Short mmCIF file of C-alpha atoms and ligand atoms in Angstrom, two decimals:
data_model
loop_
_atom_site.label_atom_id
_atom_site.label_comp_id
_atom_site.label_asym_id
_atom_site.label_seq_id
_atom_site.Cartn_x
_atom_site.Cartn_y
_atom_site.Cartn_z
CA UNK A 1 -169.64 25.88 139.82
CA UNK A 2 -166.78 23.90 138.44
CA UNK A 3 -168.06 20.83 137.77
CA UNK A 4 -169.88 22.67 134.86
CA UNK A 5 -166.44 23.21 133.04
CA UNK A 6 -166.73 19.22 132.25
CA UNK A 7 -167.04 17.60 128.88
CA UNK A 8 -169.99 15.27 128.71
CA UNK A 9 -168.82 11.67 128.54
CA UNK A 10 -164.93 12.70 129.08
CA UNK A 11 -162.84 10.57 130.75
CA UNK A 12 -162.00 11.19 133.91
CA UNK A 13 -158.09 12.75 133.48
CA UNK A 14 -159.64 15.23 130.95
CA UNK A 15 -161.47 17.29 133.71
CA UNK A 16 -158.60 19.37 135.04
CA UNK A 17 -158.73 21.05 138.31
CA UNK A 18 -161.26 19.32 140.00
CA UNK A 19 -161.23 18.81 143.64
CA UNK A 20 -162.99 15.38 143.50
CA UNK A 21 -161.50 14.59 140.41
CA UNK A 22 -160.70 10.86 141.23
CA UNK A 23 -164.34 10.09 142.45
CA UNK A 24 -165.92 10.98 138.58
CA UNK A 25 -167.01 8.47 136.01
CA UNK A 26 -168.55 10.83 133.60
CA UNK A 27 -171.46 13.20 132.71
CA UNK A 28 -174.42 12.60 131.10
CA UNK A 29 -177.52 14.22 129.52
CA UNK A 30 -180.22 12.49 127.52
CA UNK A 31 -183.13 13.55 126.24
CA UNK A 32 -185.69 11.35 128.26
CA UNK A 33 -184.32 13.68 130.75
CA UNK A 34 -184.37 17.35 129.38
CA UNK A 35 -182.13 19.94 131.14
CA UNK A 36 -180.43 17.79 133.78
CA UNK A 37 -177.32 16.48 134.00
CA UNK A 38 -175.98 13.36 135.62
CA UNK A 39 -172.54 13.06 137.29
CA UNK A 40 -171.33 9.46 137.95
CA UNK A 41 -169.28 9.30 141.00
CA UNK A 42 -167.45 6.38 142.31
CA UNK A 43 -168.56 6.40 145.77
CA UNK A 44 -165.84 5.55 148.95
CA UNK A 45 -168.19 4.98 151.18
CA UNK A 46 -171.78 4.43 151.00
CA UNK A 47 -172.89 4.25 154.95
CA UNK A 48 -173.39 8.07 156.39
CA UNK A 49 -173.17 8.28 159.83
CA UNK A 50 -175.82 10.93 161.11
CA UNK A 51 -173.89 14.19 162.07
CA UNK A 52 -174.91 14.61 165.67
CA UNK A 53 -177.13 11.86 166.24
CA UNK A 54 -178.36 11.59 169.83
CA UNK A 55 -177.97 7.86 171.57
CA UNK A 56 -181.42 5.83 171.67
CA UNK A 57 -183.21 7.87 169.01
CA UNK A 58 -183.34 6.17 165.15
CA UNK A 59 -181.37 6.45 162.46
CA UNK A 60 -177.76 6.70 162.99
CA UNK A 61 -177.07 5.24 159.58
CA UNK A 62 -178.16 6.83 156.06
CA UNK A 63 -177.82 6.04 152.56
CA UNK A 64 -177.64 8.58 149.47
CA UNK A 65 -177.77 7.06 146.25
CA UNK A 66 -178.27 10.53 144.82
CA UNK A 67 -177.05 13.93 145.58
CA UNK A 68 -179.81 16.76 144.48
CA UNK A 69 -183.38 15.60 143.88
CA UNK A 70 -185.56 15.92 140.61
CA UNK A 71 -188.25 16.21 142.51
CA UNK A 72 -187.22 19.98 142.90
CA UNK A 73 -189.52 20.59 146.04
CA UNK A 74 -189.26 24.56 147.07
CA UNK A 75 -189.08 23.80 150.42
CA UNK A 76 -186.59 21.21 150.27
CA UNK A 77 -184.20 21.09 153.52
CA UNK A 78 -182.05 19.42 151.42
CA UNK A 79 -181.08 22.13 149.46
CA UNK A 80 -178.49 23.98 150.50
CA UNK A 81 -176.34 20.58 150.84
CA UNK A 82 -175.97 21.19 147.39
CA UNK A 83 -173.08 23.82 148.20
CA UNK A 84 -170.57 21.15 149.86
CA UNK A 85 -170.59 19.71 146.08
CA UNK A 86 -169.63 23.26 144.92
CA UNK A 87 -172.70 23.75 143.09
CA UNK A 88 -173.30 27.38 143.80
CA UNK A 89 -176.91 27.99 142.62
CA UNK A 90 -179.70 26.30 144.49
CA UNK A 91 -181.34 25.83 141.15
CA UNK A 92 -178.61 23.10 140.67
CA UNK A 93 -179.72 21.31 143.15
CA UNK A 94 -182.96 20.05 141.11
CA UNK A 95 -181.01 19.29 137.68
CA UNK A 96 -177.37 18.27 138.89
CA UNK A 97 -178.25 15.16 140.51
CA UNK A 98 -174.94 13.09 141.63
CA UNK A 99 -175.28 9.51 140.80
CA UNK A 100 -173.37 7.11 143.19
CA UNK A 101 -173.38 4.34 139.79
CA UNK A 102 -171.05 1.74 142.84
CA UNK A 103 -173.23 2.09 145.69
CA UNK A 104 -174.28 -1.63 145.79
CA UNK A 105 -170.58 -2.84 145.34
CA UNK A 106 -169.54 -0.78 147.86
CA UNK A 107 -172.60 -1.11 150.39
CA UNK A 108 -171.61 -4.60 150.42
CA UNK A 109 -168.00 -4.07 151.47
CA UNK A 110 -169.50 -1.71 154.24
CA UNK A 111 -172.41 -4.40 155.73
CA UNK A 112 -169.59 -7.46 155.66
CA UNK A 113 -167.00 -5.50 158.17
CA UNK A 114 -167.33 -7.19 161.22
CA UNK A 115 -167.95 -3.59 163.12
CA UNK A 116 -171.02 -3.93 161.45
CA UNK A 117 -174.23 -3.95 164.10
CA UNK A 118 -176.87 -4.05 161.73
CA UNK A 119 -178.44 -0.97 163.28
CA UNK A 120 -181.49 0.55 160.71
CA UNK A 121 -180.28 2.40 157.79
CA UNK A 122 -182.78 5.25 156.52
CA UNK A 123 -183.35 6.18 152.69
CA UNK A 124 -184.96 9.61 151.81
CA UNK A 125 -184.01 11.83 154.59
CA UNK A 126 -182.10 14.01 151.94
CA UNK A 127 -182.42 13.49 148.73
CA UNK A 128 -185.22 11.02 147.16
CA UNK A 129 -184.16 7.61 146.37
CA UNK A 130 -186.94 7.09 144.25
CA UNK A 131 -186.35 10.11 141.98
CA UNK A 132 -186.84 9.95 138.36
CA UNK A 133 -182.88 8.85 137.93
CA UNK A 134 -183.57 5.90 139.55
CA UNK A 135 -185.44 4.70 136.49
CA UNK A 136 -182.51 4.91 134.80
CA UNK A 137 -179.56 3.70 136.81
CA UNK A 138 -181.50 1.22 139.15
CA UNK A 139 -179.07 1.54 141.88
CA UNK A 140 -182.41 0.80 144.70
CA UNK A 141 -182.92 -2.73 144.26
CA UNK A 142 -179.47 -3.78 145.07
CA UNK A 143 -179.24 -1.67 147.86
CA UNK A 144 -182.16 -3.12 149.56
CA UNK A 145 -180.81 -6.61 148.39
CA UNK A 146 -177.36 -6.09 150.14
CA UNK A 147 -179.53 -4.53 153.52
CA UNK A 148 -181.31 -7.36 153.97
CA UNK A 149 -178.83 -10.14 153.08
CA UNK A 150 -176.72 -8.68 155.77
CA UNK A 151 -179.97 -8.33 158.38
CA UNK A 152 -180.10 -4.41 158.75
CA UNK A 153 -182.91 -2.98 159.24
CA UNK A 154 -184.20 -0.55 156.48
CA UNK A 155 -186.61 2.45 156.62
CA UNK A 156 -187.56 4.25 153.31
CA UNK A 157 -189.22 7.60 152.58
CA UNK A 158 -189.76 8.69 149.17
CA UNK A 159 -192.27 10.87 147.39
CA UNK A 160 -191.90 8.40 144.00
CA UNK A 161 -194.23 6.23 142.72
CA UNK A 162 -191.51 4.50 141.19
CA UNK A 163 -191.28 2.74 144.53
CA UNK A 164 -194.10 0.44 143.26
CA UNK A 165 -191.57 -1.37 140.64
CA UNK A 166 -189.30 -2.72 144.50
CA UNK A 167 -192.15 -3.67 146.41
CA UNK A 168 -191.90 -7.15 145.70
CA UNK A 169 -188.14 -6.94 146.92
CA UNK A 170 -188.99 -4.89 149.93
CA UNK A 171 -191.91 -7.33 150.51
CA UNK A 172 -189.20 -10.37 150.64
CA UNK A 173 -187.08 -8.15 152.83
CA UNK A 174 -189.49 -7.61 155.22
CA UNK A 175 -189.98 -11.15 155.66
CA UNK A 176 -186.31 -10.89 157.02
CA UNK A 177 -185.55 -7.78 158.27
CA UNK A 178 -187.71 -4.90 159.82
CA UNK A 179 -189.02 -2.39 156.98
CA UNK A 180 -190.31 0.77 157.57
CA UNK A 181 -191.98 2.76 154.49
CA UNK A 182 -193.54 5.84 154.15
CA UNK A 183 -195.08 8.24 151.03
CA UNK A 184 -194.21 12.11 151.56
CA UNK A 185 -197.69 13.81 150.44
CA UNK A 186 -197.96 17.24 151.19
CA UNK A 187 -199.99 18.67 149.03
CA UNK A 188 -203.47 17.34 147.15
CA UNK A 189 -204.26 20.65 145.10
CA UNK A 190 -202.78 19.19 141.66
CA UNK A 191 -202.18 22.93 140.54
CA UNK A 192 -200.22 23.64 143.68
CA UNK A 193 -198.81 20.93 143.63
CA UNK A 194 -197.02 21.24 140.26
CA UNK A 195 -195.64 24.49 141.36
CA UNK A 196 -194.20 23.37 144.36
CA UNK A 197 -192.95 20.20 143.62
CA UNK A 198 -192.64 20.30 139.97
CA UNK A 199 -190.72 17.33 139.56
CA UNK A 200 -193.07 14.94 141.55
CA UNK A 201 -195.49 11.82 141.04
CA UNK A 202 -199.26 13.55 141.59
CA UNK A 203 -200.71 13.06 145.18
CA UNK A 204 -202.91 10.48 143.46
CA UNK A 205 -199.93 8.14 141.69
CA UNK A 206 -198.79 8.44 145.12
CA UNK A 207 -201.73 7.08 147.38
CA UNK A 208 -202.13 4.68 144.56
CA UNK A 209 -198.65 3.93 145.59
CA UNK A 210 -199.34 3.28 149.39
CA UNK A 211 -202.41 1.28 148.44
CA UNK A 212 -200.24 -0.92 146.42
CA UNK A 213 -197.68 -1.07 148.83
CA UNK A 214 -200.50 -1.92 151.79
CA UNK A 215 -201.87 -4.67 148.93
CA UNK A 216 -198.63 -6.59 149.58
CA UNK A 217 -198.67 -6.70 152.66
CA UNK A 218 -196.68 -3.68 153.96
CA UNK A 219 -196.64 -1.52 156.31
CA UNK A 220 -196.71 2.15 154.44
CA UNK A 221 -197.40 5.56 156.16
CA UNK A 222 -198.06 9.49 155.07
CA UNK A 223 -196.04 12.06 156.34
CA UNK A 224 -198.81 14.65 155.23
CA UNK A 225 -195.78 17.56 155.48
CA UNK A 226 -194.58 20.00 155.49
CA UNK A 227 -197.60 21.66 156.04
CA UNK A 228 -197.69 24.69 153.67
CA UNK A 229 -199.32 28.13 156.13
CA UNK A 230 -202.10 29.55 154.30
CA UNK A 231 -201.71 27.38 150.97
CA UNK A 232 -202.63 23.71 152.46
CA UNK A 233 -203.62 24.42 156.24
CA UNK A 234 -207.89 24.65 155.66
CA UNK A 235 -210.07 22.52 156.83
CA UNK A 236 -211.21 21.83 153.58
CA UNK A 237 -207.31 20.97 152.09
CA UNK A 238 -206.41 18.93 155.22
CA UNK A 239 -209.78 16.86 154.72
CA UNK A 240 -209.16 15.63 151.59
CA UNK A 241 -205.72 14.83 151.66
CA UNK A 242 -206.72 12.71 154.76
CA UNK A 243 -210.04 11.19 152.92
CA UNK A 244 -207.50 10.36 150.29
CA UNK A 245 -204.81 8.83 152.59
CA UNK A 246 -207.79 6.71 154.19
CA UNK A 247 -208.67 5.76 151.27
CA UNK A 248 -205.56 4.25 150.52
CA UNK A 249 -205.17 2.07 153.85
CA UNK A 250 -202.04 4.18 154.99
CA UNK A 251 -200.38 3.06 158.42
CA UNK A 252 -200.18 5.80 160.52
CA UNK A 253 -200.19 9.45 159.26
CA UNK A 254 -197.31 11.79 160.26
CA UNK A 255 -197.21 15.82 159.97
CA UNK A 256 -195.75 19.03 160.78
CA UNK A 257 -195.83 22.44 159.30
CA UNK A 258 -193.07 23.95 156.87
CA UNK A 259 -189.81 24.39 158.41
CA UNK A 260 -187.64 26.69 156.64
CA UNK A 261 -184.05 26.98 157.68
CA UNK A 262 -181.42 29.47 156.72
CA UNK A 263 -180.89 28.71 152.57
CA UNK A 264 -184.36 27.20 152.24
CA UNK A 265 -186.23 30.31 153.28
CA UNK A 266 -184.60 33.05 151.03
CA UNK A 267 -185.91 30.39 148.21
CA UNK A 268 -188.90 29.75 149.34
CA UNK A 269 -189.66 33.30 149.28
CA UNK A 270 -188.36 34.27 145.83
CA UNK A 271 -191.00 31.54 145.06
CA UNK A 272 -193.68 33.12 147.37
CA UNK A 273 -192.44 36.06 145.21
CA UNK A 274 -193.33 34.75 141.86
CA UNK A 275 -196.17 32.45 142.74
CA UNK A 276 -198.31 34.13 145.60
CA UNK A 277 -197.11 37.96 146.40
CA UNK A 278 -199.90 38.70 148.30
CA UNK A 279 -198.60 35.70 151.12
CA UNK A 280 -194.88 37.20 151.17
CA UNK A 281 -195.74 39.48 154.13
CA UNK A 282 -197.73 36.87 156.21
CA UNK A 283 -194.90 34.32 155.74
CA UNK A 284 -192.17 37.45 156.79
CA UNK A 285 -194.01 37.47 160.50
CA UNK A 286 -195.19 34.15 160.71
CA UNK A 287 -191.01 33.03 160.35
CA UNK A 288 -189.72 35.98 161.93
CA UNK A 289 -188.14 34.43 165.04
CA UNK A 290 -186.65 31.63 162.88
CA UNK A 291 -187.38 28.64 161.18
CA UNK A 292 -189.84 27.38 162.48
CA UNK A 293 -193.79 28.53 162.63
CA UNK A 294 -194.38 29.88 166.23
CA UNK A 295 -195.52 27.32 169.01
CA UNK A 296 -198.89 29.19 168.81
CA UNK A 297 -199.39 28.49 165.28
CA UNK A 298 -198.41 24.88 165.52
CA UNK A 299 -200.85 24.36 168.71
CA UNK A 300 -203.44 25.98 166.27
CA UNK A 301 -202.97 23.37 163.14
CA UNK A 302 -203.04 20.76 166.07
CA UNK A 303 -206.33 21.92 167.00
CA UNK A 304 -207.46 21.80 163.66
CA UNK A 305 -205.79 18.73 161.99
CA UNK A 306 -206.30 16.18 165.20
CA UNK A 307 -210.15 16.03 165.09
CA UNK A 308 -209.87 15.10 161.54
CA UNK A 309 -207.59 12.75 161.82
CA UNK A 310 -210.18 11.42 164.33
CA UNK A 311 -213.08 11.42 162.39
CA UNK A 312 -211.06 9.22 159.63
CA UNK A 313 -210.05 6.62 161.60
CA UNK A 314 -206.50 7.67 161.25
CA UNK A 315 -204.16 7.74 163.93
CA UNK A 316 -200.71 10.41 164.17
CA UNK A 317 -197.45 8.12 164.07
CA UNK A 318 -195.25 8.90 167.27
CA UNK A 319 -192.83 11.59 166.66
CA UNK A 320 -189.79 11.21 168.25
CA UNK A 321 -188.95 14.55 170.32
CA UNK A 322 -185.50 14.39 169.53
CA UNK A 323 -185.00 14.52 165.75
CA UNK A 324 -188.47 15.24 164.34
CA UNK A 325 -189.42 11.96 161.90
CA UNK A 326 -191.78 9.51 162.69
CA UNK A 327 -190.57 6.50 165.44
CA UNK A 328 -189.78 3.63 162.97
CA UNK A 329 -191.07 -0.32 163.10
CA UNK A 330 -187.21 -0.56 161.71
CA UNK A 331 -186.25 1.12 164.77
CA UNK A 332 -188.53 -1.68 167.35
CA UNK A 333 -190.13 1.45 168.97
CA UNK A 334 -193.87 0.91 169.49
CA UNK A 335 -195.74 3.05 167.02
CA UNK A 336 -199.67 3.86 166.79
CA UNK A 337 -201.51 2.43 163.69
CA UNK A 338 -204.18 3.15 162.41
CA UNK A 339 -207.24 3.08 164.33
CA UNK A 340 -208.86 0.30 164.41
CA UNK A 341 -205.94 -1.34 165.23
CA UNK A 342 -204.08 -1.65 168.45
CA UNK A 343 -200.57 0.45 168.90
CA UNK A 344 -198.13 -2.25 167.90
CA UNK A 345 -194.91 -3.13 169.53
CA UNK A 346 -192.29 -4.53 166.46
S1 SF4 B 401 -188.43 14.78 147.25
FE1 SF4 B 401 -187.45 15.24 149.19
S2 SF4 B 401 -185.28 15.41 148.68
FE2 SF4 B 401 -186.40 15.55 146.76
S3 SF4 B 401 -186.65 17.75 146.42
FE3 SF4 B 401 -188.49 17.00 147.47
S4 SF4 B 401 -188.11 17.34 149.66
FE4 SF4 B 401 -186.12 17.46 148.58
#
């Protein structure tokens, strides 16, 4: 990977040979955050318009702030986009974390060009806005600033409890603009869940998370996902993550099981490998059409996961059929809530 041949801290016309050569600021390491390194980029552009996006569905807009994720998920989709950067080994992708340091500045720029339609911009659909960088380089709360100023529409996914330091900002936002926010929590098993997202928040600062963000007056969902087969898909797992997210007043719940495309799989086995041998040869048949778990297998965990929803009071957000995530309030598609409540129409 050539971005490793850099000096830390060196200027940026001492890093020969580097195809993006004009976009770095520097490297860093410190020691609050052993083993990873920081590259601060000068971003050109800080809008992403969705690759593919199909006409009436959400989220034709995205923002990055970050490139690779700390939270260093195994079954992170994200992964392999680690490669465009040139970072060869998928390891990289959970300790070379690009850091766009003039996202706000250029945001700004971006929301004030008259071709501008304020459509919703999503956060978290590839890397984690709320990773543990953002502690340090607080890029988040101007970018939700410059959002709403302008009157766009934000929805926000994260699996970081660092959320809770914005939610008075997003809580003033949403008194102007649509926000959508969800918690990732896939897994509830603390053990597990420190091997397979080792860089993450526990479940529990999590929920705590959601509550807080319900306790001022948000909206705030669960995507209980990816589902993991075999590791989180008993009765007994999927009842106590969803006693838990009850417990918290989530919105809606959202799920669906693991989906491991080409890049993510060959990972997530080497982990299945190291971790849980005797599930390599279930997971080999249960993905060997692709990368997805069979229809049959996803009608089963329906089967099993619905009644419980049921019994919790908890209502499944709508899906949308076209590109998988939840339909968003930032979107103004009608969405259930949680029971209890009546579907709402935002
Ligand atoms: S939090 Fe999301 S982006 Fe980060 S590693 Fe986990 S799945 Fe990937």
């Amino acid at each position: 990977m050539r971005w490793q041949s850099q000096q830390l801290d060196a200027p940026t016309d001492a890093l020969p040979g580097l195809a993006r050569i004009h976009d770095l600021v520097r490297t860093t390491r410190t020691p609050e955050f052993a083993g990873m390194t920081f590259y601060e980029v000068r971003a050109k552009s800080a809008l992403n318009r969705v690759p593919g996006h199909v006409p009436g569905t959400p989220y034709r807009w995205t923002i990055n702030p970050y490139r690779g994720c700390s939270h260093a998920c195994v079954y992170c989709f994200a992964r392999p986009t680690h490669r465009f950067l040139e970072f060869d080994d998928p390891a990289a992708f959970d300790a070379d974390v690009v850091v766009k340091v003039n996202l706000a500045e250029v945001l700004r720029a971006e929301l004030h060009r008259r071709s501008w339609r304020r459509e919703p911009v999503a956060l978290g659909t590839n890397t984690d806005p709320y990773q543990r960088a953002e502690g340090r380089y607080r890029l988040m709360p101007d970018v939700l600033s410059a959002l709403a100023d302008s009157g766009t529409p934000i929805s926000l996914l994260t699996k970081g409890s660092l959320l809770r330091r914005d939610l008075s900002l997003l809580a003033q936002a949403a008194e102007r603009v649509p926000v959508d926010l969800a918690m990732s929590v896939a897994v509830l098993d603390d053990d597990l869940q420190q091997r397979v997202e080792p860089g993450t928040p526990s479940a529990t600062a999590r929920l705590a998370t959601v509550r807080a963000a319900r306790d001022a007056g948000l909206e705030c969902g669960v995507f209980l996902m990816p589902v993991l087969p075999y590791l989180t898909d008993s009765v007994e797992h999927l009842g106590r993550a969803l006693d838990a997210i009850a417990a918290a007043r989530a919105s809606y719940v959202v799920w669906t099981a693991l989906y491991l495309k080409p890049g993510v799989k060959a990972w997530w086995v080497s982990w299945l490998q190291r971790e849980r041998p005797d599930l390599v040869a279930r997971y080999a048949r249960l993905y060997a059409e692709g990368a997805y778990a069979p229809k049959a297998y996803r009608r089963w965990l329906a089967d099993r996961i619905e009644p419980l929803l049921a019994e919790r009071g908890l209502v499944r957000g709508a899906v949308d059929s076209a590109t998988g995530t939840v339909r968003s309030r930032s979107t103004g598609i009608v969405r259930a809530v949680a029971a209890g409540g009546q579907p709402t129409l935002f």
